[in-house]
Structure formats: structure tokens, C-alpha cells
Amino acid sequence: ITINLLRRTIEDGRAVWTPASITKSNSEGSYRFASLADGEYVIYTEPTMENDPADNPYGAGRAGYVSVFYPDARDLAGAARIRLSSGDQAQANLTLTLEPFQFVTATLVLPQAQPSAPDRPGTEFSTVIMDAAGHQLPYHAGYSQEKRTVQALLPDGTYSLLVFSQPAFKSDSSARNSDQDAGQLVGTVDFTVAGHDVQNLRIPLSVPHPNPVQLT
């Protein structure tokens, strides 16, 4: 099981959780993070499927271990904060149970002005799965260009699925060029998984509009 460690830091005057370390449990389920700096930490596991056939990674009817934040939460809001200072040691036991993952599929709905945008050579879409509070979760979704659909396997819960074309969030100056921005698309959909597959979701895509901010 892959286990992630986040550390609370201050960036631009705001408290954020940044990756501090990553490890894997051994055959007995034990793990360890050593030589940590003083600070406040959060631990969570990455989701792990019981099996992962390469030919059908989003096959329905599969089971796995969900992502768990210590001690027993499904999102960052419910995670316990572990505070460490010089010489401290802490023990964080995690209980994982095998549970079903449900097949989720969503169709991209293109704006009328750009009906063929995803079909242009080089156009790629990325996905982000978030919890109800907008925190990114370590689950993954795949995009099928042939069917214009997004597919994922998720346990029960409430989610937001964000889809965006790759150029949408470039930070260089070219990303601010209006001619290039014309083809950039982004969309999101909220949904709940509750014991059965979720299909027929639709994600309307649109061109993101800049929001000017003036600082004096």
C-alpha cells in the first residue's frame, strides 16, 4: 500500500498541505517515515485495487482499498493532525477494508462553436477528482477520445470531476495569448456514488474566461 505524508506549510501567507514524503508498507503492513522536520503532518493511503488488469483498468465489478486519511477519514477535512518536534515519535495505525468500486462514466458536451475541438491533433484532456470540499483526491479517471467519455472506478462518496484541455492551465506567456486560448475547454460535474454504477453523466465544456485582478 502506498502511503503519503503531507506537511503543513505557509505559502504566500496561506496555510497549505504540501507533499513531504512517500513510502510503501511492507509485507506485514508496517511503514515508517524518519528524520522529519518539526511541524504538523497528515497521513493518507493511496487507493489500491485488488487486481489491476492492464487490458481493462476501468472494468466494472471490481473491489479495492479506498484512500484513507489517518485515523479513519475519507477526506482531508476529517484527517487527524500529527504534531512533531525534536525527538518526538508518533504511531498512526490505519485500518483498510476491501470494498466495491463502482464504474463511473461521463460524456463531454462540446460548445456549439467548437464541435470538433477534442478531435484536433494534439488535443488532450486531463481529469481531476475532488471531494465535496474541493480537495483533490488520489483517484484517477481516463479519457476515451473515440467515445468522448471519461471513465473512473470510485468507492461510495460524493465527488466533483473536473475535465480540462491540457493548455488550459499553462503558466507561461503563451497561455495568455487570446488566439491560443480560443481552443481551451474546461468543465465540471458533481455526483454521488451510492452502491451502484453511475452513468449518463454529462460534462458541459466551455472556454474559460479570465478574471482580472488589480492590486495597488
Tab-separated table of C-alpha atoms in Angstrom:
chain	number	residue	atom	x	y	z
A	1	ILE	CA	0.000	0.000	0.000
A	2	THR	CA	1.388	3.410	-0.953
A	3	ILE	CA	1.305	5.900	1.934
A	4	ASN	CA	1.706	9.671	1.567
A	5	LEU	CA	2.829	12.202	4.151
A	6	LEU	CA	1.718	15.846	3.912
A	7	ARG	CA	3.253	18.718	5.887
A	8	ARG	CA	1.545	21.992	6.738
A	9	THR	CA	3.469	24.917	5.275
A	10	ILE	CA	2.874	28.607	4.631
A	11	GLU	CA	2.888	29.831	1.036
A	12	ASP	CA	2.081	33.438	0.159
A	13	GLY	CA	0.599	33.941	3.608
A	14	ARG	CA	-1.719	30.922	3.399
A	15	ALA	CA	-1.504	27.555	5.148
A	16	VAL	CA	-1.300	24.700	2.622
A	17	TRP	CA	-0.570	20.973	2.775
A	18	THR	CA	2.439	20.028	0.669
A	19	PRO	CA	3.883	16.545	-0.045
A	20	ALA	CA	6.646	15.729	2.450
A	21	SER	CA	7.394	12.067	1.760
A	22	ILE	CA	6.025	8.866	0.292
A	23	THR	CA	6.590	5.220	1.188
A	24	LYS	CA	5.081	1.762	0.858
A	25	SER	CA	4.030	-0.675	3.564
A	26	ASN	CA	5.985	-3.913	3.858
A	27	SER	CA	4.558	-7.443	3.661
A	28	GLU	CA	3.394	-7.154	7.289
A	29	GLY	CA	1.633	-3.849	6.703
A	30	SER	CA	4.199	-1.726	8.579
A	31	TYR	CA	5.547	1.594	7.336
A	32	ARG	CA	7.848	4.317	8.658
A	33	PHE	CA	8.754	7.936	7.970
A	34	ALA	CA	12.063	9.022	9.514
A	35	SER	CA	14.108	12.215	10.006
A	36	LEU	CA	11.131	14.549	9.795
A	37	ALA	CA	11.404	18.251	10.496
A	38	ASP	CA	9.368	19.834	13.278
A	39	GLY	CA	5.849	20.535	12.130
A	40	GLU	CA	2.296	19.362	11.586
A	41	TYR	CA	1.601	16.345	9.385
A	42	VAL	CA	-1.219	14.342	7.789
A	43	ILE	CA	-1.016	10.744	6.553
A	44	TYR	CA	-3.158	9.063	3.912
A	45	THR	CA	-3.091	5.935	1.765
A	46	GLU	CA	-3.491	5.810	-1.986
A	47	PRO	CA	-6.334	3.678	-3.348
A	48	THR	CA	-5.280	0.167	-4.333
A	49	MET	CA	-7.310	-2.193	-6.479
A	50	GLU	CA	-7.457	-5.873	-5.604
A	51	ASN	CA	-6.228	-6.555	-9.133
A	52	ASP	CA	-5.407	-4.230	-11.997
A	53	PRO	CA	-5.673	-5.879	-15.427
A	54	ALA	CA	-3.913	-3.726	-17.976
A	55	ASP	CA	-6.448	-4.542	-20.686
A	56	ASN	CA	-9.447	-3.230	-18.700
A	57	PRO	CA	-8.411	-0.893	-15.862
A	58	TYR	CA	-11.966	0.513	-15.507
A	59	GLY	CA	-13.801	-2.803	-15.580
A	60	ALA	CA	-16.999	-2.881	-13.543
A	61	GLY	CA	-17.486	-5.164	-10.556
A	62	ARG	CA	-14.010	-4.744	-9.089
A	63	ALA	CA	-13.031	-4.239	-5.460
A	64	GLY	CA	-10.196	-2.430	-3.747
A	65	TYR	CA	-8.958	-0.468	-0.752
A	66	VAL	CA	-10.120	3.136	-0.649
A	67	SER	CA	-7.940	6.124	0.139
A	68	VAL	CA	-7.989	6.626	3.932
A	69	PHE	CA	-6.718	9.596	5.921
A	70	TYR	CA	-5.446	8.782	9.408
A	71	PRO	CA	-7.187	7.779	11.578
A	72	ASP	CA	-10.337	6.863	9.623
A	73	ALA	CA	-11.453	9.622	7.248
A	74	ARG	CA	-12.177	9.734	3.541
A	75	ASP	CA	-11.001	13.317	3.003
A	76	LEU	CA	-8.516	15.870	4.289
A	77	ALA	CA	-11.133	17.684	6.376
A	78	GLY	CA	-11.510	14.662	8.678
A	79	ALA	CA	-7.808	13.830	8.965
A	80	ALA	CA	-6.034	13.962	12.327
A	81	ARG	CA	-3.122	16.393	12.612
A	82	ILE	CA	0.112	14.821	13.860
A	83	ARG	CA	2.363	17.394	15.557
A	84	LEU	CA	6.059	16.571	15.908
A	85	SER	CA	9.013	18.376	17.450
A	86	SER	CA	12.596	17.353	18.203
A	87	GLY	CA	12.819	13.760	19.393
A	88	ASP	CA	9.099	13.023	19.066
A	89	GLN	CA	7.745	9.761	17.736
A	90	ALA	CA	4.163	9.073	16.684
A	91	GLN	CA	2.261	5.947	15.744
A	92	ALA	CA	-0.508	6.126	13.131
A	93	ASN	CA	-2.386	2.872	12.601
A	94	LEU	CA	-4.634	2.633	9.549
A	95	THR	CA	-7.438	0.110	9.081
A	96	LEU	CA	-8.205	-0.775	5.462
A	97	THR	CA	-11.142	-2.881	4.345
A	98	LEU	CA	-11.876	-4.321	0.934
A	99	GLU	CA	-14.962	-2.742	-0.619
A	100	PRO	CA	-16.569	-2.496	-4.070
A	101	PHE	CA	-15.630	0.219	-6.526
A	102	GLN	CA	-18.348	1.448	-8.884
A	103	PHE	CA	-17.954	2.263	-12.568
A	104	VAL	CA	-18.484	5.967	-13.345
A	105	THR	CA	-18.762	7.309	-16.882
A	106	ALA	CA	-19.374	10.855	-18.121
A	107	THR	CA	-19.792	12.244	-21.634
A	108	LEU	CA	-18.149	15.511	-22.696
A	109	VAL	CA	-20.628	18.037	-24.135
A	110	LEU	CA	-18.859	20.388	-26.543
A	111	PRO	CA	-19.776	24.036	-27.086
A	112	GLN	CA	-21.543	24.654	-30.396
A	113	ALA	CA	-18.776	26.966	-31.559
A	114	GLN	CA	-16.130	24.247	-31.175
A	115	PRO	CA	-17.767	20.926	-32.026
A	116	SER	CA	-14.525	19.326	-33.188
A	117	ALA	CA	-12.086	20.672	-30.580
A	118	PRO	CA	-11.236	17.315	-28.936
A	119	ASP	CA	-10.661	15.766	-32.378
A	120	ARG	CA	-7.907	18.145	-33.416
A	121	PRO	CA	-4.415	16.598	-33.486
A	122	GLY	CA	-2.570	17.114	-30.224
A	123	THR	CA	-5.684	17.872	-28.157
A	124	GLU	CA	-5.564	16.047	-24.835
A	125	PHE	CA	-7.808	16.202	-21.800
A	126	SER	CA	-6.807	15.803	-18.170
A	127	THR	CA	-9.046	14.968	-15.224
A	128	VAL	CA	-9.077	15.768	-11.517
A	129	ILE	CA	-11.337	14.041	-8.985
A	130	MET	CA	-12.166	16.117	-5.895
A	131	ASP	CA	-14.186	15.666	-2.721
A	132	ALA	CA	-17.199	17.802	-1.829
A	133	ALA	CA	-14.925	20.466	-0.306
A	134	GLY	CA	-12.859	20.815	-3.483
A	135	HIS	CA	-9.767	18.928	-2.269
A	136	GLN	CA	-8.084	16.778	-4.901
A	137	LEU	CA	-8.361	13.027	-4.250
A	138	PRO	CA	-5.838	10.374	-5.375
A	139	TYR	CA	-8.301	8.633	-7.693
A	140	HIS	CA	-7.760	8.591	-11.424
A	141	ALA	CA	-10.042	8.853	-14.437
A	142	GLY	CA	-9.290	8.045	-18.056
A	143	TYR	CA	-10.441	9.841	-21.206
A	144	SER	CA	-11.561	7.982	-24.329
A	145	GLN	CA	-11.162	10.232	-27.345
A	146	GLU	CA	-13.066	7.783	-29.542
A	147	LYS	CA	-16.184	7.880	-27.335
A	148	ARG	CA	-15.581	11.354	-25.828
A	149	THR	CA	-16.176	9.909	-22.386
A	150	VAL	CA	-14.400	9.947	-19.040
A	151	GLN	CA	-14.271	6.720	-17.033
A	152	ALA	CA	-13.342	6.030	-13.417
A	153	LEU	CA	-13.707	3.455	-10.650
A	154	LEU	CA	-14.756	5.026	-7.344
A	155	PRO	CA	-15.995	3.868	-3.930
A	156	ASP	CA	-19.160	5.278	-2.366
A	157	GLY	CA	-18.956	9.008	-1.736
A	158	THR	CA	-19.643	12.493	-3.112
A	159	TYR	CA	-17.300	13.830	-5.775
A	160	SER	CA	-16.588	16.555	-8.297
A	161	LEU	CA	-14.994	15.673	-11.629
A	162	LEU	CA	-13.009	18.400	-13.380
A	163	VAL	CA	-12.011	17.987	-17.031
A	164	PHE	CA	-9.760	20.422	-18.886
A	165	SER	CA	-7.739	20.548	-22.070
A	166	GLN	CA	-4.008	20.449	-21.441
A	167	PRO	CA	-3.188	24.065	-22.444
A	168	ALA	CA	-5.837	25.457	-20.043
A	169	PHE	CA	-3.530	25.999	-17.067
A	170	LYS	CA	-0.151	26.796	-18.614
A	171	SER	CA	1.659	29.469	-16.658
A	172	ASP	CA	3.914	30.795	-19.424
A	173	SER	CA	3.150	33.854	-21.503
A	174	SER	CA	1.850	31.820	-24.442
A	175	ALA	CA	-1.111	30.671	-22.319
A	176	ARG	CA	-2.296	34.268	-22.207
A	177	ASN	CA	-2.407	34.569	-25.966
A	178	SER	CA	-6.057	35.013	-26.968
A	179	ASP	CA	-5.611	33.068	-30.219
A	180	GLN	CA	-4.356	30.009	-28.371
A	181	ASP	CA	-6.866	30.345	-25.535
A	182	ALA	CA	-9.739	30.122	-28.023
A	183	GLY	CA	-9.416	26.350	-28.188
A	184	GLN	CA	-9.089	25.681	-24.478
A	185	LEU	CA	-12.017	23.999	-22.761
A	186	VAL	CA	-12.917	23.216	-19.153
A	187	GLY	CA	-15.923	21.703	-17.393
A	188	THR	CA	-17.017	20.068	-14.141
A	189	VAL	CA	-19.794	17.873	-12.781
A	190	ASP	CA	-20.842	16.918	-9.219
A	191	PHE	CA	-22.157	13.446	-8.452
A	192	THR	CA	-22.629	10.836	-5.718
A	193	VAL	CA	-21.703	7.148	-5.796
A	194	ALA	CA	-24.002	5.032	-3.603
A	195	GLY	CA	-23.712	1.294	-4.125
A	196	HIS	CA	-24.188	1.185	-7.895
A	197	ASP	CA	-22.647	2.347	-11.152
A	198	VAL	CA	-23.083	5.985	-12.192
A	199	GLN	CA	-23.670	6.522	-15.890
A	200	ASN	CA	-25.132	9.123	-18.224
A	201	LEU	CA	-23.285	11.985	-16.546
A	202	ARG	CA	-22.712	14.969	-18.823
A	203	ILE	CA	-19.890	17.493	-18.519
A	204	PRO	CA	-20.590	20.735	-20.420
A	205	LEU	CA	-17.320	22.195	-21.690
A	206	SER	CA	-16.746	25.883	-22.250
A	207	VAL	CA	-13.924	28.328	-22.858
A	208	PRO	CA	-12.624	29.659	-19.516
A	209	HIS	CA	-12.843	33.434	-19.219
A	210	PRO	CA	-10.081	35.374	-17.422
A	211	ASN	CA	-10.929	37.164	-14.176
A	212	PRO	CA	-8.810	40.342	-13.978
A	213	VAL	CA	-7.406	41.229	-10.551
A	214	GLN	CA	-5.874	44.668	-9.953
A	215	LEU	CA	-3.569	45.193	-6.982
A	216	THR	CA	-2.389	48.589	-5.766
